mmCIF file of C-alpha atoms in Angstrom:
data_model
loop_
_atom_site.group_PDB
_atom_site.id
_atom_site.type_symbol
_atom_site.label_atom_id
_atom_site.label_comp_id
_atom_site.label_asym_id
_atom_site.label_seq_id
_atom_site.Cartn_x
_atom_site.Cartn_y
_atom_site.Cartn_z
ATOM 1 C CA MET A 1 77.444 248.006 204.836
ATOM 2 C CA ILE A 2 78.410 251.107 206.745
ATOM 3 C CA GLU A 3 79.591 251.466 210.346
ATOM 4 C CA ARG A 4 76.228 252.885 211.416
ATOM 5 C CA ASP A 5 74.515 249.624 210.346
ATOM 6 C CA MET A 6 77.065 247.582 212.276
ATOM 7 C CA GLU A 7 76.570 249.813 215.299
ATOM 8 C CA ASP A 8 72.767 249.580 215.140
ATOM 9 C CA LEU A 9 72.827 245.781 214.981
ATOM 10 C CA ILE A 10 75.406 245.257 217.736
ATOM 11 C CA ALA A 11 73.711 247.841 219.983
ATOM 12 C CA SER A 12 70.275 246.274 219.480
ATOM 13 C CA TYR A 13 71.321 242.608 219.568
ATOM 14 C CA PRO A 14 74.615 242.273 221.470
ATOM 15 C CA GLU A 15 73.739 238.685 222.442
ATOM 16 C CA GLU A 16 73.911 237.739 218.749
ATOM 17 C CA PHE A 17 77.550 238.781 218.558
ATOM 18 C CA SER A 18 78.803 237.926 222.076
ATOM 19 C CA PRO A 19 76.298 235.454 223.543
ATOM 20 C CA GLN A 20 78.202 234.605 226.739
ATOM 21 C CA ARG A 21 78.957 238.210 227.729
ATOM 22 C CA ASN A 22 75.477 239.541 228.707
ATOM 23 C CA PHE A 23 76.260 243.035 227.417
ATOM 24 C CA ILE A 24 74.066 245.932 228.501
ATOM 25 C CA LEU A 25 74.302 249.043 226.328
ATOM 26 C CA LYS A 26 75.421 252.111 228.305
ATOM 27 C CA GLY A 27 76.190 254.572 225.525
ATOM 28 C CA ARG A 28 76.605 255.310 221.830
ATOM 29 C CA GLN A 29 78.563 257.898 219.905
ATOM 30 C CA ARG A 30 79.946 259.789 222.881
ATOM 31 C CA SER A 31 82.754 262.256 222.405
ATOM 32 C CA PHE A 32 85.923 262.702 224.361
ATOM 33 C CA ALA A 33 87.194 266.255 223.899
ATOM 34 C CA GLY A 34 90.429 266.213 221.974
ATOM 35 C CA VAL A 35 90.364 262.427 221.600
ATOM 36 C CA GLY A 36 87.432 261.465 219.387
ATOM 37 C CA ARG A 37 84.022 259.820 219.374
ATOM 38 C CA PHE A 38 83.651 256.165 220.339
ATOM 39 C CA ASP A 39 80.973 253.919 218.868
ATOM 40 C CA LEU A 40 79.515 251.768 221.666
ATOM 41 C CA LEU A 41 79.883 251.376 225.411
ATOM 42 C CA PHE A 42 78.571 248.258 227.148
ATOM 43 C CA GLU A 43 78.722 246.833 230.641
ATOM 44 C CA ASP A 44 78.900 243.069 231.206
ATOM 45 C CA GLN A 45 77.756 240.840 234.080
ATOM 46 C CA PHE A 46 81.046 241.541 235.926
ATOM 47 C CA GLN A 47 80.563 245.348 235.753
ATOM 48 C CA THR A 48 83.335 245.617 233.178
ATOM 49 C CA ASN A 49 83.009 248.615 230.844
ATOM 50 C CA ILE A 50 83.478 247.501 227.243
ATOM 51 C CA LEU A 51 84.225 250.305 224.831
ATOM 52 C CA MET A 52 83.739 249.029 221.296
ATOM 53 C CA GLU A 53 85.128 250.681 218.187
ATOM 54 C CA LEU A 54 83.660 249.492 214.879
ATOM 55 C CA LYS A 55 85.208 249.624 211.435
ATOM 56 C CA ALA A 56 83.390 248.690 208.224
ATOM 57 C CA VAL A 57 86.743 248.278 206.465
ATOM 58 C CA PRO A 58 89.813 246.190 207.339
ATOM 59 C CA ALA A 59 91.313 247.383 210.633
ATOM 60 C CA ARG A 60 94.517 249.417 210.602
ATOM 61 C CA TYR A 61 97.145 250.282 213.187
ATOM 62 C CA GLU A 62 95.661 253.783 213.427
ATOM 63 C CA ASP A 63 92.402 252.219 214.644
ATOM 64 C CA ALA A 64 94.224 250.412 217.449
ATOM 65 C CA THR A 65 95.945 253.646 218.425
ATOM 66 C CA GLN A 66 92.592 255.437 218.541
ATOM 67 C CA VAL A 67 91.122 252.743 220.810
ATOM 68 C CA ALA A 68 94.159 253.036 223.097
ATOM 69 C CA LYS A 69 93.567 256.819 223.326
ATOM 70 C CA TYR A 70 89.977 256.172 224.417
ATOM 71 C CA LYS A 71 91.233 253.862 227.157
ATOM 72 C CA ASP A 72 93.722 256.481 228.333
ATOM 73 C CA GLU A 73 90.907 259.052 228.536
ATOM 74 C CA LEU A 74 88.604 256.703 230.453
ATOM 75 C CA THR A 75 91.421 255.924 232.889
ATOM 76 C CA ARG A 76 92.131 259.653 233.290
ATOM 77 C CA ARG A 77 88.441 260.118 234.177
ATOM 78 C CA GLY A 78 88.741 257.518 236.924
ATOM 79 C CA GLU A 79 86.922 254.663 235.180
ATOM 80 C CA LYS A 80 87.868 251.177 236.315
ATOM 81 C CA ASN A 81 87.460 247.727 234.771
ATOM 82 C CA ILE A 82 87.796 248.883 231.182
ATOM 83 C CA LEU A 83 87.980 246.520 228.238
ATOM 84 C CA MET A 84 88.662 247.941 224.805
ATOM 85 C CA TRP A 85 87.315 246.055 221.783
ATOM 86 C CA LEU A 86 87.948 246.586 218.075
ATOM 87 C CA VAL A 87 85.501 245.072 215.571
ATOM 88 C CA ALA A 88 86.223 244.938 211.838
ATOM 89 C CA PRO A 89 85.535 242.616 208.896
ATOM 90 C CA GLN A 90 89.247 241.869 208.606
ATOM 91 C CA ILE A 91 92.152 242.147 211.048
ATOM 92 C CA SER A 92 95.608 241.206 209.808
ATOM 93 C CA THR A 93 97.798 238.796 211.749
ATOM 94 C CA SER A 94 100.360 241.496 212.551
ATOM 95 C CA LEU A 95 97.627 243.814 213.843
ATOM 96 C CA ARG A 96 96.175 240.970 215.946
ATOM 97 C CA GLU A 97 99.598 240.436 217.512
ATOM 98 C CA PHE A 98 99.862 244.165 218.226
ATOM 99 C CA LEU A 99 96.372 244.255 219.801
ATOM 100 C CA ASP A 100 97.273 241.259 221.967
ATOM 101 C CA ARG A 101 100.430 243.037 223.165
ATOM 102 C CA ILE A 102 98.586 246.211 224.167
ATOM 103 C CA GLY A 103 95.584 244.423 225.691
ATOM 104 C CA ILE A 104 92.813 245.267 223.237
ATOM 105 C CA GLU A 105 90.196 242.628 222.415
ATOM 106 C CA TYR A 106 89.178 242.213 218.801
ATOM 107 C CA SER A 107 86.608 240.429 216.698
ATOM 108 C CA GLU A 108 86.480 239.857 212.999
ATOM 109 C CA ILE A 109 82.818 240.082 212.029
ATOM 110 C CA HIS A 110 82.118 239.833 208.332
ATOM 111 C CA VAL A 111 79.267 241.546 206.511
ATOM 112 C CA GLY A 112 77.572 238.163 206.039
ATOM 113 C CA GLU A 113 77.204 237.751 209.809
ATOM 114 C CA PHE A 114 75.537 241.155 210.125
ATOM 115 C CA ARG A 115 73.159 240.179 207.309
ATOM 116 C CA ARG A 116 72.337 236.860 209.021
ATOM 117 C CA VAL A 117 71.557 238.630 212.304
ATOM 118 C CA ALA A 118 69.381 241.191 210.512
ATOM 119 C CA ALA A 119 67.493 238.399 208.712
ATOM 120 C CA ARG A 120 66.964 236.423 211.953
ATOM 121 C CA ARG A 121 65.664 239.545 213.664
ATOM 122 C CA GLY A 122 63.543 240.662 210.720
ATOM 123 C CA VAL A 123 65.263 244.010 210.299
ATOM 124 C CA GLN A 124 66.428 245.723 207.150
ATOM 125 C CA ILE A 125 70.010 247.000 206.939
ATOM 126 C CA ALA A 126 69.514 250.701 206.272
ATOM 127 C CA SER A 127 72.373 251.161 203.802
ATOM 128 C CA GLU A 128 71.206 248.155 201.785
ATOM 129 C CA GLU A 129 67.592 249.259 201.351
ATOM 130 C CA GLN A 130 66.616 249.936 197.778
ATOM 131 C CA PRO A 131 65.135 253.438 197.715
ATOM 132 C CA ASP A 132 61.998 253.943 195.645
ATOM 133 C CA LYS A 133 63.199 256.489 193.124
ATOM 134 C CA SER A 134 60.591 255.927 190.415
ATOM 135 C CA ALA A 135 57.615 258.203 189.875
ATOM 136 C CA ASN A 136 55.265 255.226 189.472
ATOM 137 C CA GLY A 137 55.577 253.848 193.002
ATOM 138 C CA GLY A 138 58.197 251.235 192.289
ATOM 139 C CA ALA A 139 56.494 249.366 189.448
ATOM 140 C CA PRO A 140 58.910 248.166 186.782
ATOM 141 C CA ILE A 141 59.223 250.500 183.859
ATOM 142 C CA SER A 142 59.061 249.016 180.366
ATOM 143 C CA LEU A 143 61.256 250.719 177.872
ATOM 144 C CA PRO A 144 60.952 250.046 174.155
ATOM 145 C CA ALA A 145 63.642 247.778 172.798
ATOM 146 C CA PRO A 146 66.193 249.659 170.718
ATOM 147 C CA ALA A 147 65.636 249.345 166.996
ATOM 148 C CA ARG A 148 68.067 247.044 165.277
ATOM 149 C CA ALA A 149 70.166 248.453 162.471
ATOM 150 C CA ALA A 150 68.541 246.076 159.950
ATOM 151 C CA GLU A 151 65.031 247.328 160.832
ATOM 152 C CA ARG A 152 66.083 250.948 160.350
ATOM 153 C CA ALA A 153 67.481 250.329 156.887
#
């Protein structure tokens, strides 16, 4: 699973991942000059802006620092009621403690949960599709069994 798949599923079905929050998607893949490109921006029922950064690999301290830079840029632009959120399949205990100290929300969402949501919604995860690479339209190809040494002798 790649980050784009995670992003597509969370953007399309936020209620599957945060059912009590009533997220409304406001933006995807927007850039902050000199800071970077964030993944998702939602607004909840309390008009809180939730900027979500997704990682398809275990979260690192650098990811938390990047999210904090996004918050600084939003604050500089005059945005209010900002909640930063880091999503990854694994977040270490020490990183969780760090995120708690600096006020960044986090969720550990494993690949299996993304697959369950995709199955419930009847969607295919793009990076897990099996491309049709055969010239015969996907039909199995029968290859002759290799000759055994005894039959060649």
